[in-house]
mmCIF file of C-alpha atoms and ligand atoms in Angstrom:
data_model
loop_
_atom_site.group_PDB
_atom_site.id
_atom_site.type_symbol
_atom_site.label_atom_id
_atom_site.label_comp_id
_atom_site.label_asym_id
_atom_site.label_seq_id
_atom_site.Cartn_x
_atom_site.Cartn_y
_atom_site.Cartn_z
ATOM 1 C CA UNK A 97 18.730 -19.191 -21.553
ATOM 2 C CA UNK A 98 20.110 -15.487 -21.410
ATOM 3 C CA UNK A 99 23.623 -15.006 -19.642
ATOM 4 C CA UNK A 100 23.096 -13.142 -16.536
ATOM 5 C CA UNK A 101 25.996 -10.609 -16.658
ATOM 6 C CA UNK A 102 26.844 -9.276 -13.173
ATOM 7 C CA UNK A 103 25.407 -5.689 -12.683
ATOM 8 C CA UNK A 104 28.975 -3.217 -12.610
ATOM 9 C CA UNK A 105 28.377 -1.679 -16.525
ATOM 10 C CA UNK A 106 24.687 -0.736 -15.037
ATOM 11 C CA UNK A 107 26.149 0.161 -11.817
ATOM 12 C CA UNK A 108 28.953 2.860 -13.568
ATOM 13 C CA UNK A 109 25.980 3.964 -15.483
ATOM 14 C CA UNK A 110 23.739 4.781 -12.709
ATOM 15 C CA UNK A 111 26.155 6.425 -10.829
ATOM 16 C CA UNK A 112 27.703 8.460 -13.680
ATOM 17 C CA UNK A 113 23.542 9.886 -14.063
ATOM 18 C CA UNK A 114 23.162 7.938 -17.677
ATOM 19 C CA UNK A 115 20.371 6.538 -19.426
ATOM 20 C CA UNK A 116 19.796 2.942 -19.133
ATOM 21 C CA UNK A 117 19.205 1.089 -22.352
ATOM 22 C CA UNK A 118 15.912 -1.609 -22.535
ATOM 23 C CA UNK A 119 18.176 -4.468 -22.645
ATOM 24 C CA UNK A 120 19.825 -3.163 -19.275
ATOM 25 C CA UNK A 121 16.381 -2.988 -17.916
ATOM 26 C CA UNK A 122 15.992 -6.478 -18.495
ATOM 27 C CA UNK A 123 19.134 -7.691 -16.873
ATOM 28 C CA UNK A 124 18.160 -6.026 -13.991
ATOM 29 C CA UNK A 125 15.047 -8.017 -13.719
ATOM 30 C CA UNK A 126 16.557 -11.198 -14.701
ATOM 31 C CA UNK A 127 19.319 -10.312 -11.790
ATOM 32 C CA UNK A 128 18.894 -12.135 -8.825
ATOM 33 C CA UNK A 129 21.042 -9.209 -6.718
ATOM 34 C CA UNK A 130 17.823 -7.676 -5.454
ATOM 35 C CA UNK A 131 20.511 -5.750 -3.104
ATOM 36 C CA UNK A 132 22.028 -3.927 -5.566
ATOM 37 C CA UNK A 133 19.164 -3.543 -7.889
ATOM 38 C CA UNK A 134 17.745 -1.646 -4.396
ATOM 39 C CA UNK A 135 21.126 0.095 -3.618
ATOM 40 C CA UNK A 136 20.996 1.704 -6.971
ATOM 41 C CA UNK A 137 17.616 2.669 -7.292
ATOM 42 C CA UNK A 138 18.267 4.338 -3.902
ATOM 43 C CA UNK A 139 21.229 6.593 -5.774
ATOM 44 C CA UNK A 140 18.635 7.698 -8.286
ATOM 45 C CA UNK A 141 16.332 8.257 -5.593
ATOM 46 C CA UNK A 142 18.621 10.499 -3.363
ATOM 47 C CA UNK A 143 20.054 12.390 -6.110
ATOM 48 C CA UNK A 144 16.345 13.156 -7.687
ATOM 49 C CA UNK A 145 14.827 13.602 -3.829
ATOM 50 C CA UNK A 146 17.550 13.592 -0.729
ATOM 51 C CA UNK A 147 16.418 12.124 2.518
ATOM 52 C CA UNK A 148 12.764 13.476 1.775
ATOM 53 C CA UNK A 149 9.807 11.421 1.558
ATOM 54 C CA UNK A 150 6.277 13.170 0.589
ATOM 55 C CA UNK A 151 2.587 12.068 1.460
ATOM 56 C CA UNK A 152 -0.324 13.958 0.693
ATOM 57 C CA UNK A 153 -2.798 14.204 3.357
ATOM 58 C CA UNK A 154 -5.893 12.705 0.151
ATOM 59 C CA UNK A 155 -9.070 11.206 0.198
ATOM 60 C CA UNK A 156 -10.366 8.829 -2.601
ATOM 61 C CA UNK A 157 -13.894 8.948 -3.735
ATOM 62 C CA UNK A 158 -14.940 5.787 -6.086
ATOM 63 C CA UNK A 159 -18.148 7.457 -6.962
ATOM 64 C CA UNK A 160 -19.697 3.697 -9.028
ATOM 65 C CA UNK A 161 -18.424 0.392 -9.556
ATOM 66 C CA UNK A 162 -21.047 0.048 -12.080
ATOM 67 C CA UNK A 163 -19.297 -0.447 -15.847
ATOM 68 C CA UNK A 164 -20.043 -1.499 -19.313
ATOM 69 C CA UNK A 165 -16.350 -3.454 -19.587
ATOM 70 C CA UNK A 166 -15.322 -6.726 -17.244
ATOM 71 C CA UNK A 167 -11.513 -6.435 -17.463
ATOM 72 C CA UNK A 168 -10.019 -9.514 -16.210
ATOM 73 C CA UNK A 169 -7.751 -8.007 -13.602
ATOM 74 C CA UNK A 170 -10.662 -6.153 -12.146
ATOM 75 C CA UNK A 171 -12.459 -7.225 -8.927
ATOM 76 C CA UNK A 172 -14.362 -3.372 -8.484
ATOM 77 C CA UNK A 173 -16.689 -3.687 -11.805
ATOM 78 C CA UNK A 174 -20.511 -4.541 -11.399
ATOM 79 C CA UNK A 175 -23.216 -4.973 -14.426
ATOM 80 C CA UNK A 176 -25.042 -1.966 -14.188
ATOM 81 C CA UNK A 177 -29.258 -3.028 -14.391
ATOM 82 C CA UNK A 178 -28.598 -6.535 -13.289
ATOM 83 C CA UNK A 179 -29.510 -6.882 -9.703
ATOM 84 C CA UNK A 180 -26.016 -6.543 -8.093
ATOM 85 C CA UNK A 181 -26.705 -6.340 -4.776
ATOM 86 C CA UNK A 182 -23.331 -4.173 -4.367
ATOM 87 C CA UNK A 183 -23.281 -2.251 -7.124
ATOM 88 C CA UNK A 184 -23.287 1.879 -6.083
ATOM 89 C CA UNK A 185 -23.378 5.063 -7.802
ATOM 90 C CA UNK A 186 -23.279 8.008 -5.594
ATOM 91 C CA UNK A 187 -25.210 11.531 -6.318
ATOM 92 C CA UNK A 188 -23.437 14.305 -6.953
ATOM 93 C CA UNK A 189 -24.515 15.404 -3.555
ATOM 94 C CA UNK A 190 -23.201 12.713 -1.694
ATOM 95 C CA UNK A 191 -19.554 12.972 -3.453
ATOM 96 C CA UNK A 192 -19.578 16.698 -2.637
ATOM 97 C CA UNK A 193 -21.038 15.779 0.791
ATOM 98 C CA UNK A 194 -17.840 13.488 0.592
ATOM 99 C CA UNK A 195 -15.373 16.070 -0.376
ATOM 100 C CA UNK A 196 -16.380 18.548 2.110
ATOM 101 C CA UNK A 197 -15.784 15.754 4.972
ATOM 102 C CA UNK A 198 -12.456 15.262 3.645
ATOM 103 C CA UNK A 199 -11.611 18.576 3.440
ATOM 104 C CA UNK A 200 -12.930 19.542 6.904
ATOM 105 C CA UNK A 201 -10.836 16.835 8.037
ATOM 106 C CA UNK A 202 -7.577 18.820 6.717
ATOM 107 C CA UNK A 203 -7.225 16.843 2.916
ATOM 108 C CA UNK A 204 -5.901 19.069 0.204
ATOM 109 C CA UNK A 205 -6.230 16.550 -2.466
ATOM 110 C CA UNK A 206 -9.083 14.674 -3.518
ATOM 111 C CA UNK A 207 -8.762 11.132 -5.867
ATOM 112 C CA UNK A 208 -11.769 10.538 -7.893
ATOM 113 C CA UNK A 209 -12.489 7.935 -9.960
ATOM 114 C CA UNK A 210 -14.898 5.046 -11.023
ATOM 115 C CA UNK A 211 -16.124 2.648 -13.635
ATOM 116 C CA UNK A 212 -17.591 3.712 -16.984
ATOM 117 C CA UNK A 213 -21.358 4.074 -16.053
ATOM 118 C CA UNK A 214 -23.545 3.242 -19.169
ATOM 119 C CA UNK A 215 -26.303 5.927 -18.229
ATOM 120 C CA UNK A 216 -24.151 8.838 -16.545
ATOM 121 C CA UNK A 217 -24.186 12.394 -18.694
ATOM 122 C CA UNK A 218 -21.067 14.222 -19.085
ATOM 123 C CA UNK A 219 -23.290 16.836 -16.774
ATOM 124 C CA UNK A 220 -22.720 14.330 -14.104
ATOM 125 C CA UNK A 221 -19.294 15.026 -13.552
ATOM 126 C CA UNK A 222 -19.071 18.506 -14.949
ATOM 127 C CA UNK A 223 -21.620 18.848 -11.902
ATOM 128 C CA UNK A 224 -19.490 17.031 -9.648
ATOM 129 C CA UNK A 225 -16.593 18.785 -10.159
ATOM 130 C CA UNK A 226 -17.842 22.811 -10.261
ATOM 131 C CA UNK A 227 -19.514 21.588 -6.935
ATOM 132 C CA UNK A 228 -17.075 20.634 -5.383
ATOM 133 C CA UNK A 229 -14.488 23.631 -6.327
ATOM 134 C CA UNK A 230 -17.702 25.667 -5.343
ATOM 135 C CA UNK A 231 -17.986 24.129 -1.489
ATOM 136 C CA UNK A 232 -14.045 24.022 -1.141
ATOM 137 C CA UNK A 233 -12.374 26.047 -3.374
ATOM 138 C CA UNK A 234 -9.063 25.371 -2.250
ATOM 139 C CA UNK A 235 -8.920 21.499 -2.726
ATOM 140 C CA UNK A 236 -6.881 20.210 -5.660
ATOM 141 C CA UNK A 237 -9.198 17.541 -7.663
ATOM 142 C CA UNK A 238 -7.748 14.826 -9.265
ATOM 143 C CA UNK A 239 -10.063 13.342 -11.330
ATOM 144 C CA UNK A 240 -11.024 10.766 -13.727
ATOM 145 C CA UNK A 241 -8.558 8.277 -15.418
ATOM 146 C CA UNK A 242 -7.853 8.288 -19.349
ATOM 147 C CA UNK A 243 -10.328 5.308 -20.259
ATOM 148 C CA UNK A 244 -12.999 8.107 -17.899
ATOM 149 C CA UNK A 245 -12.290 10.499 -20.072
ATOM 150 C CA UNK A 246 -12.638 8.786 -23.517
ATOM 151 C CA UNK A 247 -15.935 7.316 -22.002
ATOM 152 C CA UNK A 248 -17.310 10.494 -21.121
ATOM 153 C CA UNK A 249 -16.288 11.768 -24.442
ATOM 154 C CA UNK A 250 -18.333 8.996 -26.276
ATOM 155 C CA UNK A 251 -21.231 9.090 -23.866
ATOM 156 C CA UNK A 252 -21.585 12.858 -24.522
ATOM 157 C CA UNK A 253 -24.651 13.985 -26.495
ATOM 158 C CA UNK A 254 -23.248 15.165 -29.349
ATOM 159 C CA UNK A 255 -20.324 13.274 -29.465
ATOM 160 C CA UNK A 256 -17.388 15.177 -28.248
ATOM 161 C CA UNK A 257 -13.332 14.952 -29.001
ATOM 162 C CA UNK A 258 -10.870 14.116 -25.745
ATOM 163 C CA UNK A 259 -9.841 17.498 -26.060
ATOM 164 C CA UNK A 260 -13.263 19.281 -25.509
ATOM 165 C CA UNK A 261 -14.425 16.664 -22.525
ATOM 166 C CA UNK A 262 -11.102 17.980 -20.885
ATOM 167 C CA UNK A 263 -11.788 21.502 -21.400
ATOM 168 C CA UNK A 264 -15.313 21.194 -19.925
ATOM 169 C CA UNK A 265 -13.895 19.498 -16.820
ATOM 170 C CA UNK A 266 -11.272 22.061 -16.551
ATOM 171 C CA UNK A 267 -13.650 24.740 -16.571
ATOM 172 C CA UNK A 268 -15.467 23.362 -14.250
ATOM 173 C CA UNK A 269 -12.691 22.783 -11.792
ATOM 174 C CA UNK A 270 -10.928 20.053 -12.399
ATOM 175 C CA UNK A 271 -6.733 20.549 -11.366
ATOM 176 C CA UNK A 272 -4.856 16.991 -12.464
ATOM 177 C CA UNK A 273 -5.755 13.525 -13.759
ATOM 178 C CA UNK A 274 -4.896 10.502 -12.339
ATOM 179 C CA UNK A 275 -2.767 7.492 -13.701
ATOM 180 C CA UNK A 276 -5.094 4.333 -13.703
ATOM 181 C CA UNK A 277 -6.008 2.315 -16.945
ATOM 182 C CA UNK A 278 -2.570 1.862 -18.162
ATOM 183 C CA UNK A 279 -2.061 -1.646 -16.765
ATOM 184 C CA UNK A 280 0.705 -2.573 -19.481
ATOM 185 C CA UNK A 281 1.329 -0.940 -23.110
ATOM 186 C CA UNK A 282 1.259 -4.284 -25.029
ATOM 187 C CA UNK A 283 -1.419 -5.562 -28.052
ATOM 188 C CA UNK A 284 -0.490 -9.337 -26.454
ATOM 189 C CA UNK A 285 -1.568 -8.175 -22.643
ATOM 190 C CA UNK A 286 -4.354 -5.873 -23.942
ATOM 191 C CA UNK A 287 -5.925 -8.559 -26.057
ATOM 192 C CA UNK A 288 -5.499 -11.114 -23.100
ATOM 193 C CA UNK A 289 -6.954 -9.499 -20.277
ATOM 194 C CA UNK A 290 -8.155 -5.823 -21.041
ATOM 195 C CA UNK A 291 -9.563 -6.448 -24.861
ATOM 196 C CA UNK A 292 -12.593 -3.787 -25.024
ATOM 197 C CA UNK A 293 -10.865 -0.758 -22.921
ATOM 198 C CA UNK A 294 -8.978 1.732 -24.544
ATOM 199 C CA UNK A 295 -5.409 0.846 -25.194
ATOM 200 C CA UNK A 296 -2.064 2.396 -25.196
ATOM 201 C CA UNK A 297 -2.779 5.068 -28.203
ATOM 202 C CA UNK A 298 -6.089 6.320 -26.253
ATOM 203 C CA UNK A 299 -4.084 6.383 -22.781
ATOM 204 C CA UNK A 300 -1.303 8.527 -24.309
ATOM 205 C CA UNK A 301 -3.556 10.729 -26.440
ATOM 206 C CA UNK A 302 -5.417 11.242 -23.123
ATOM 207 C CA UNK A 303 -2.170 12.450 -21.156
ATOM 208 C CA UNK A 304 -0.571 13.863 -24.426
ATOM 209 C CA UNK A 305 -3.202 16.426 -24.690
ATOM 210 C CA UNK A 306 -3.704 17.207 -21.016
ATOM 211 C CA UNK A 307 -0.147 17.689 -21.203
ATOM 212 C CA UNK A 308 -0.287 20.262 -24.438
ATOM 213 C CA UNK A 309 -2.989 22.250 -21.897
ATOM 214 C CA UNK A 310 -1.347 22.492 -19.149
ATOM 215 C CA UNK A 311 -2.901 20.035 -16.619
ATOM 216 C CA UNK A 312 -0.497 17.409 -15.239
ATOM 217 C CA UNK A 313 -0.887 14.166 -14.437
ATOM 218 C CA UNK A 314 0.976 10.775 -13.035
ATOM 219 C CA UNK A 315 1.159 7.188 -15.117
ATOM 220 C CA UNK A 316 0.922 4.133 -13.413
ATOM 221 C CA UNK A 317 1.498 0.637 -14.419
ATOM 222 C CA UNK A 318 -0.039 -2.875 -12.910
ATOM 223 C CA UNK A 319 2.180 -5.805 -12.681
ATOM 224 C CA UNK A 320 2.209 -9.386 -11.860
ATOM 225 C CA UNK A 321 -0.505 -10.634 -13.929
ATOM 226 C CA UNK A 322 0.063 -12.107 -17.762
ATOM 227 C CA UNK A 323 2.920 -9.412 -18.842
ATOM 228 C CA UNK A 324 6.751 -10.708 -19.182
ATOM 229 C CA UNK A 325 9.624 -8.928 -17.819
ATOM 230 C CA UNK A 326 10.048 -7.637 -21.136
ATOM 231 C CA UNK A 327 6.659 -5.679 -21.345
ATOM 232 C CA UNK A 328 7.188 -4.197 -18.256
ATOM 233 C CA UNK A 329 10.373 -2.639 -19.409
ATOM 234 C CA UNK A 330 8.374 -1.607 -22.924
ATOM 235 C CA UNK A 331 5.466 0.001 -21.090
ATOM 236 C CA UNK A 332 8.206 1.990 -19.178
ATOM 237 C CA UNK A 333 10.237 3.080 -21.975
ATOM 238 C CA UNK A 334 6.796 4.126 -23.850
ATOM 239 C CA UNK A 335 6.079 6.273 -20.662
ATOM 240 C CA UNK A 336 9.388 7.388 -20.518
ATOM 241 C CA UNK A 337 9.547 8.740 -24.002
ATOM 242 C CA UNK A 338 6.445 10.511 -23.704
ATOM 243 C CA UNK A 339 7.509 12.055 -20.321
ATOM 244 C CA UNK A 340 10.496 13.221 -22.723
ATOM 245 C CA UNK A 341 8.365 15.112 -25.334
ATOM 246 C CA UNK A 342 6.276 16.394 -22.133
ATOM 247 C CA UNK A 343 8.988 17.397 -20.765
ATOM 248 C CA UNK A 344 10.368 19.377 -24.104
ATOM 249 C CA UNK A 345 7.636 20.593 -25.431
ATOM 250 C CA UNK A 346 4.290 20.677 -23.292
ATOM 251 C CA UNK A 347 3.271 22.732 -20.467
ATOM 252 C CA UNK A 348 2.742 19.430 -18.095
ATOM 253 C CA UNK A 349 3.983 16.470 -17.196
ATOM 254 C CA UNK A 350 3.819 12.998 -15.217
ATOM 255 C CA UNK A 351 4.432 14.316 -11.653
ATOM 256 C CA UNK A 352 5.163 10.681 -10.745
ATOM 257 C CA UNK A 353 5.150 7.248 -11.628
ATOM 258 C CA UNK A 354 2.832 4.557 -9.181
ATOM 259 C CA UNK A 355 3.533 0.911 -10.362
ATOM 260 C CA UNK A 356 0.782 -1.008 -8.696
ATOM 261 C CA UNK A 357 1.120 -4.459 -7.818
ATOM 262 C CA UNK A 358 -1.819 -7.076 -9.067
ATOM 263 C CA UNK A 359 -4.230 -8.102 -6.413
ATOM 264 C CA UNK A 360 -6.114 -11.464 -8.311
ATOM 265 C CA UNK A 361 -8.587 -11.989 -5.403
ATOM 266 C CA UNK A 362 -12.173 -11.405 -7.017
ATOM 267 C CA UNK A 363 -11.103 -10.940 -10.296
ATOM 268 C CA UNK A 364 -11.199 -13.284 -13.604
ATOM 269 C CA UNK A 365 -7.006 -13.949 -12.995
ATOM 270 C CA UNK A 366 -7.966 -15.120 -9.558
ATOM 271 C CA UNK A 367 -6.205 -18.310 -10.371
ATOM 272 C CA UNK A 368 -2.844 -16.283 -10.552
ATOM 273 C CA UNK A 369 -0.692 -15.700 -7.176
ATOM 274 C CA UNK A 370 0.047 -11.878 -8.228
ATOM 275 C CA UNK A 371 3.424 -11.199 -7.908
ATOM 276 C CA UNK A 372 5.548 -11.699 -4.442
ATOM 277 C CA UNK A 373 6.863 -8.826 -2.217
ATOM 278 C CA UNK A 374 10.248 -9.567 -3.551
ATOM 279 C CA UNK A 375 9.124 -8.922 -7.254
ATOM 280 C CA UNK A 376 7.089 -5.598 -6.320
ATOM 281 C CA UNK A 377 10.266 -4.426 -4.282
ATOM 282 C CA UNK A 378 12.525 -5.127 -7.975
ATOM 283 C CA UNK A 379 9.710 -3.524 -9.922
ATOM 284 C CA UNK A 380 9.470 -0.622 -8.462
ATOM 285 C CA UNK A 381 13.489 -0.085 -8.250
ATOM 286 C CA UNK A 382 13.677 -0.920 -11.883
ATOM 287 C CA UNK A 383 10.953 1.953 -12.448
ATOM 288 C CA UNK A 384 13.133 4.447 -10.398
ATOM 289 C CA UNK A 385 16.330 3.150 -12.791
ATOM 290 C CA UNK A 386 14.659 3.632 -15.924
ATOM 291 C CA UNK A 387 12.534 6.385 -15.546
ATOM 292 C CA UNK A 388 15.122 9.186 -15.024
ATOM 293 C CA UNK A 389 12.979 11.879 -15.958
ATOM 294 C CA UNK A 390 10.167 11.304 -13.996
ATOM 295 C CA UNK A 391 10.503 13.212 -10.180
ATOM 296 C CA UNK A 392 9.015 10.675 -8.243
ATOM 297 C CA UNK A 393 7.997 6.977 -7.167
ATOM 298 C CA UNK A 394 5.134 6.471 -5.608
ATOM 299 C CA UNK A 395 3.846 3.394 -2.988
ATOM 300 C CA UNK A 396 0.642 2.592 -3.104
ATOM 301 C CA UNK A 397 0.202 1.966 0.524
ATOM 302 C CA UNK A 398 -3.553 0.119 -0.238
ATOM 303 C CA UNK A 399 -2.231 -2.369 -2.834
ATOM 304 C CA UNK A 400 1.543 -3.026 -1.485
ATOM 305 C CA UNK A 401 0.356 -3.039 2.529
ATOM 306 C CA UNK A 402 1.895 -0.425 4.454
ATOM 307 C CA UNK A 403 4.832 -2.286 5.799
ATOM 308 C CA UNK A 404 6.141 -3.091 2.056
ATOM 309 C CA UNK A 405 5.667 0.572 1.027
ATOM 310 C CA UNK A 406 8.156 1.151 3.891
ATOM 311 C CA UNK A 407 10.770 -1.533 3.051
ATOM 312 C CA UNK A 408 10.168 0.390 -0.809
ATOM 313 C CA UNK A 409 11.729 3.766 0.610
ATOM 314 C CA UNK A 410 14.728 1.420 0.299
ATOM 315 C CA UNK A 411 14.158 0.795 -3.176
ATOM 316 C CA UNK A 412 13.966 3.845 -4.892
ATOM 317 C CA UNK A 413 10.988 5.053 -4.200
ATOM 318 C CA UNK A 414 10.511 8.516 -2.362
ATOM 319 C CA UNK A 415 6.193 8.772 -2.180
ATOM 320 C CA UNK A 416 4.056 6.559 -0.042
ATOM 321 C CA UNK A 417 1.036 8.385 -0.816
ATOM 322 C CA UNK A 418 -1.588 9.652 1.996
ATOM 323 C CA UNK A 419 -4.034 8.962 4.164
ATOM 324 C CA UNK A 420 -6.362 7.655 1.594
ATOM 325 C CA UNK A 421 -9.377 7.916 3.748
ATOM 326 C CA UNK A 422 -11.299 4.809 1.947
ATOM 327 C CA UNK A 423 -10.395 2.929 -1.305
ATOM 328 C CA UNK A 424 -12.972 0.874 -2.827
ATOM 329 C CA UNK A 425 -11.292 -0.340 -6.447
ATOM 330 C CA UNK A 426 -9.269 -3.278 -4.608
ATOM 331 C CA UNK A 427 -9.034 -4.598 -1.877
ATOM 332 C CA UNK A 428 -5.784 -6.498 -0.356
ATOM 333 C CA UNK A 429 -6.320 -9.794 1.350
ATOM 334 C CA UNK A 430 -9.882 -8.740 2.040
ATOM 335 C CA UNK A 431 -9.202 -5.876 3.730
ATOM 336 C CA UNK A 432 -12.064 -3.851 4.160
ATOM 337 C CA UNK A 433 -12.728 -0.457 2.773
ATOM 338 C CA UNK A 434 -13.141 1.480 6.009
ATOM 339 C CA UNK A 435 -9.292 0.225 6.889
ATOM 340 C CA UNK A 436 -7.690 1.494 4.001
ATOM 341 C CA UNK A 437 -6.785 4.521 5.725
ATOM 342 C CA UNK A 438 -3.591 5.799 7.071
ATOM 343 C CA UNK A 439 -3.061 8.584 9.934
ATOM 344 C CA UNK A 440 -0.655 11.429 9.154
ATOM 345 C CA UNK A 441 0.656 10.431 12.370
ATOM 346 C CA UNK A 442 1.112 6.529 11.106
ATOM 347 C CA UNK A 443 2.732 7.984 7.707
ATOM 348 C CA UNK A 444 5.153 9.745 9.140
ATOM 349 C CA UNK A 445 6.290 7.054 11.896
ATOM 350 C CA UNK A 446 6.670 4.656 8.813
ATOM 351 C CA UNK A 447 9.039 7.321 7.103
ATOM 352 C CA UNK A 448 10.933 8.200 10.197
ATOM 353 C CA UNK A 449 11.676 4.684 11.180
ATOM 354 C CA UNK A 450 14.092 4.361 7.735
ATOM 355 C CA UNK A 451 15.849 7.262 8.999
ATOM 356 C CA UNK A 452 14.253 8.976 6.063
ATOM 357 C CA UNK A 453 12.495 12.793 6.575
ATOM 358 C CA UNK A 454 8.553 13.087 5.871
ATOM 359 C CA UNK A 455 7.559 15.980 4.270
ATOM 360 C CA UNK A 456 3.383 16.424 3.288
ATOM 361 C CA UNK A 457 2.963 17.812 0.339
ATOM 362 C CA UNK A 458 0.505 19.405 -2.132
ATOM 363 C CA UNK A 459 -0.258 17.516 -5.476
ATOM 364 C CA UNK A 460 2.955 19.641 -7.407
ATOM 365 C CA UNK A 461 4.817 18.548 -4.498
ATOM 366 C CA UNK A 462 5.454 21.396 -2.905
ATOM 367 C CA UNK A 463 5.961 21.306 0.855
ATOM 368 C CA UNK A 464 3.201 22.259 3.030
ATOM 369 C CA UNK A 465 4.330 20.778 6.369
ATOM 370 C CA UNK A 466 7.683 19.352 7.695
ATOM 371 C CA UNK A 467 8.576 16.568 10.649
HETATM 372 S S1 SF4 B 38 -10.674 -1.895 -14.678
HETATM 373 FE FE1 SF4 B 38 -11.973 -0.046 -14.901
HETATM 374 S S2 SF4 B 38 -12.731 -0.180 -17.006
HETATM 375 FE FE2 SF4 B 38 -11.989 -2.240 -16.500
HETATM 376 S S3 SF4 B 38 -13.807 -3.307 -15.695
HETATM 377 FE FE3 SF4 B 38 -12.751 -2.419 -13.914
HETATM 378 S S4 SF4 B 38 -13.778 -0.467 -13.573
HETATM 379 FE FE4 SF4 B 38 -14.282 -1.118 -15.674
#
């Protein structure tokens, strides 16, 4: 059984502004001082962020659950052509229908994503996107995750490379991508539970070249499922070092990191707990200790509930998000669709009551409104 060391040498570290070291990472998570593992993610947080905490007023548009790959975390997927009585696609119409609601009702960032639909031409979402910059040219689109884009870039007709399906898209209007489909960089946890979609190379080649062009975009990981301790640490050291070549020698980077917490109901780990509030609240400080040169932690307010994301502004993490509007991918303790929304008003009365400031922002945080 590892020695567990009390937490000072990480402590002097932290507050001196130095790298931690993998093995550190791991003694934090093997510490049972959830206190101080919070206290000093919170040094981190106020030297990277102050008293400010950002939330973007966003809306999230799924546009199909249908898709060719079951991963075993995921509850959203339906067979596409086999009589599932809830499986959607919408028309490009009705997502730009969508996106012109949103933005009527004052969003400034749209969240678009989906599964990998087996009939769907690239022209779909080429479509999607130019109409939507057309009908509200001021809205920033964040669209389509890296497993998206190497599916659109094998669907195309020819064939296209990553690089082409993400100039297209750019053309067309598209402003950042999102995070999703890293779940954990690990051959063990990606032959275990996510076998058929891209892995960790196709992720980072995804990010590495929106990087090289310009278009930024934020990383997420999902925990509590089959990874160790230790592969959590490795997939944030793997996102940390590319976040240091981004950071060097590309014209983008992550904007932020979201670690998402497993939800098991509905999906083929349903026999798993997912992890406890306690564990989320250590993950994500251990994310805000490790990842120094990433700007921001971000609490998914859909997946943690809204009252953990709050006790998690005590943790490191300085993001809770937005309004959301309607998220259809999962779905905590049943919670239906239509609830997963937030108010502005709601968001900020969570940030105010941990005597923190809220502060909406656009998706480079910048500020666009204050109190
Ligand atoms: S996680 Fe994404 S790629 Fe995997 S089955 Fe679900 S929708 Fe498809």
């Amino acid at each position: 059984m590892r020695e567990h060391k009390p937490l000072s040498d990480i402590a002097e570290k932290v507050e001196a502004g130095l790298r931690l070291s993998a093995e550190e990472g791991l003694r934090l998570f093997d510490s049972e001082d959830l206190h101080e593992i919070g206290r000093l993610a919170d040094v981190v947080r106020r030297r990277k962020n102050g008293r400010a905490t950002w939330y973007v007023v966003n809306r999230h548009i799924n546009y199909t659950n249908y898709c060719v790959l079951r991963c075993r975390f995921c509850s959203f997927c339906r067979p596409y052509g086999q009589g599932a009585v809830d499986g959607y696609e919408l028309s490009v119409e009705e997502v730009i229908e969508r996106a012109v609601a949103a933005t009527g009702g004052g969003a400034t960032e749209l969240h678009i994503v989906g599964g990998l639909h087996p009939r769907l031409p690239l022209s779909y979402y080429t479509e999607m996107v130019s109409g939507i910059r057309r009908a509200c040219p001021d809205v920033h689109i964040k669209a389509f995750t890296a497993i998206e884009i190497v599916h659109l870039s094998r669907m195309a007709r020819p064939r296209l490379t990553v690089t082409k399906v993400l100039e297209r898209l750019v053309e067309a209007g598209l402003d950042s991508l999102p995070g999703g489909g890293a779940e954990i960089f690990d051959q063990r946890v990606h032959a275990e539970t996510f076998k058929r979609k891209v892995g960790e190379v196709g992720w980072f080649q995804v990010h590495r070249t929106a990087h090289e062009m310009g278009v930024p975009s934020t990383a997420t990981m999902l925990f509590g499922h089959v990874e160790t301790r230790a592969e959590r640490v490795g997939h944030l050291l793997k996102l940390r070092a590319h976040q240091d070549a981004s950071l060097s020698a590309r014209r983008a980077h992550f904007q932020a990191l979201v670690p998402l917490p497993f939800i098991p109901g509905g999906s083929g780990l349903s026999h798993l707990p997912g992890p406890s509030g306690l564990e989320s609240l250590k993950t994500l400080a251990i994310a805000r200790l490790l990842l120094d040169n990433v700007g921001h932690i971000k609490a998914f307010w859909p997946m943690l509930s809204p009252k953990l994301a709050q006790v998690s502004l005590s943790f490191g993490v300085d993001d809770l998000d937005g309004t959301v509007g309607q998220y259809d991918v999962t779905h905590r303790d049943g919670a239906p669709a239509e609830r997963q929304a937030l108010t502005v008003e709601r968001l900020r009365r969570l940030i105010r009551e941990t005597g923190r400031i809220p502060l909406q922002r656009d998706s480079l945080y910048r500020v666009l409104s204050t109190g």
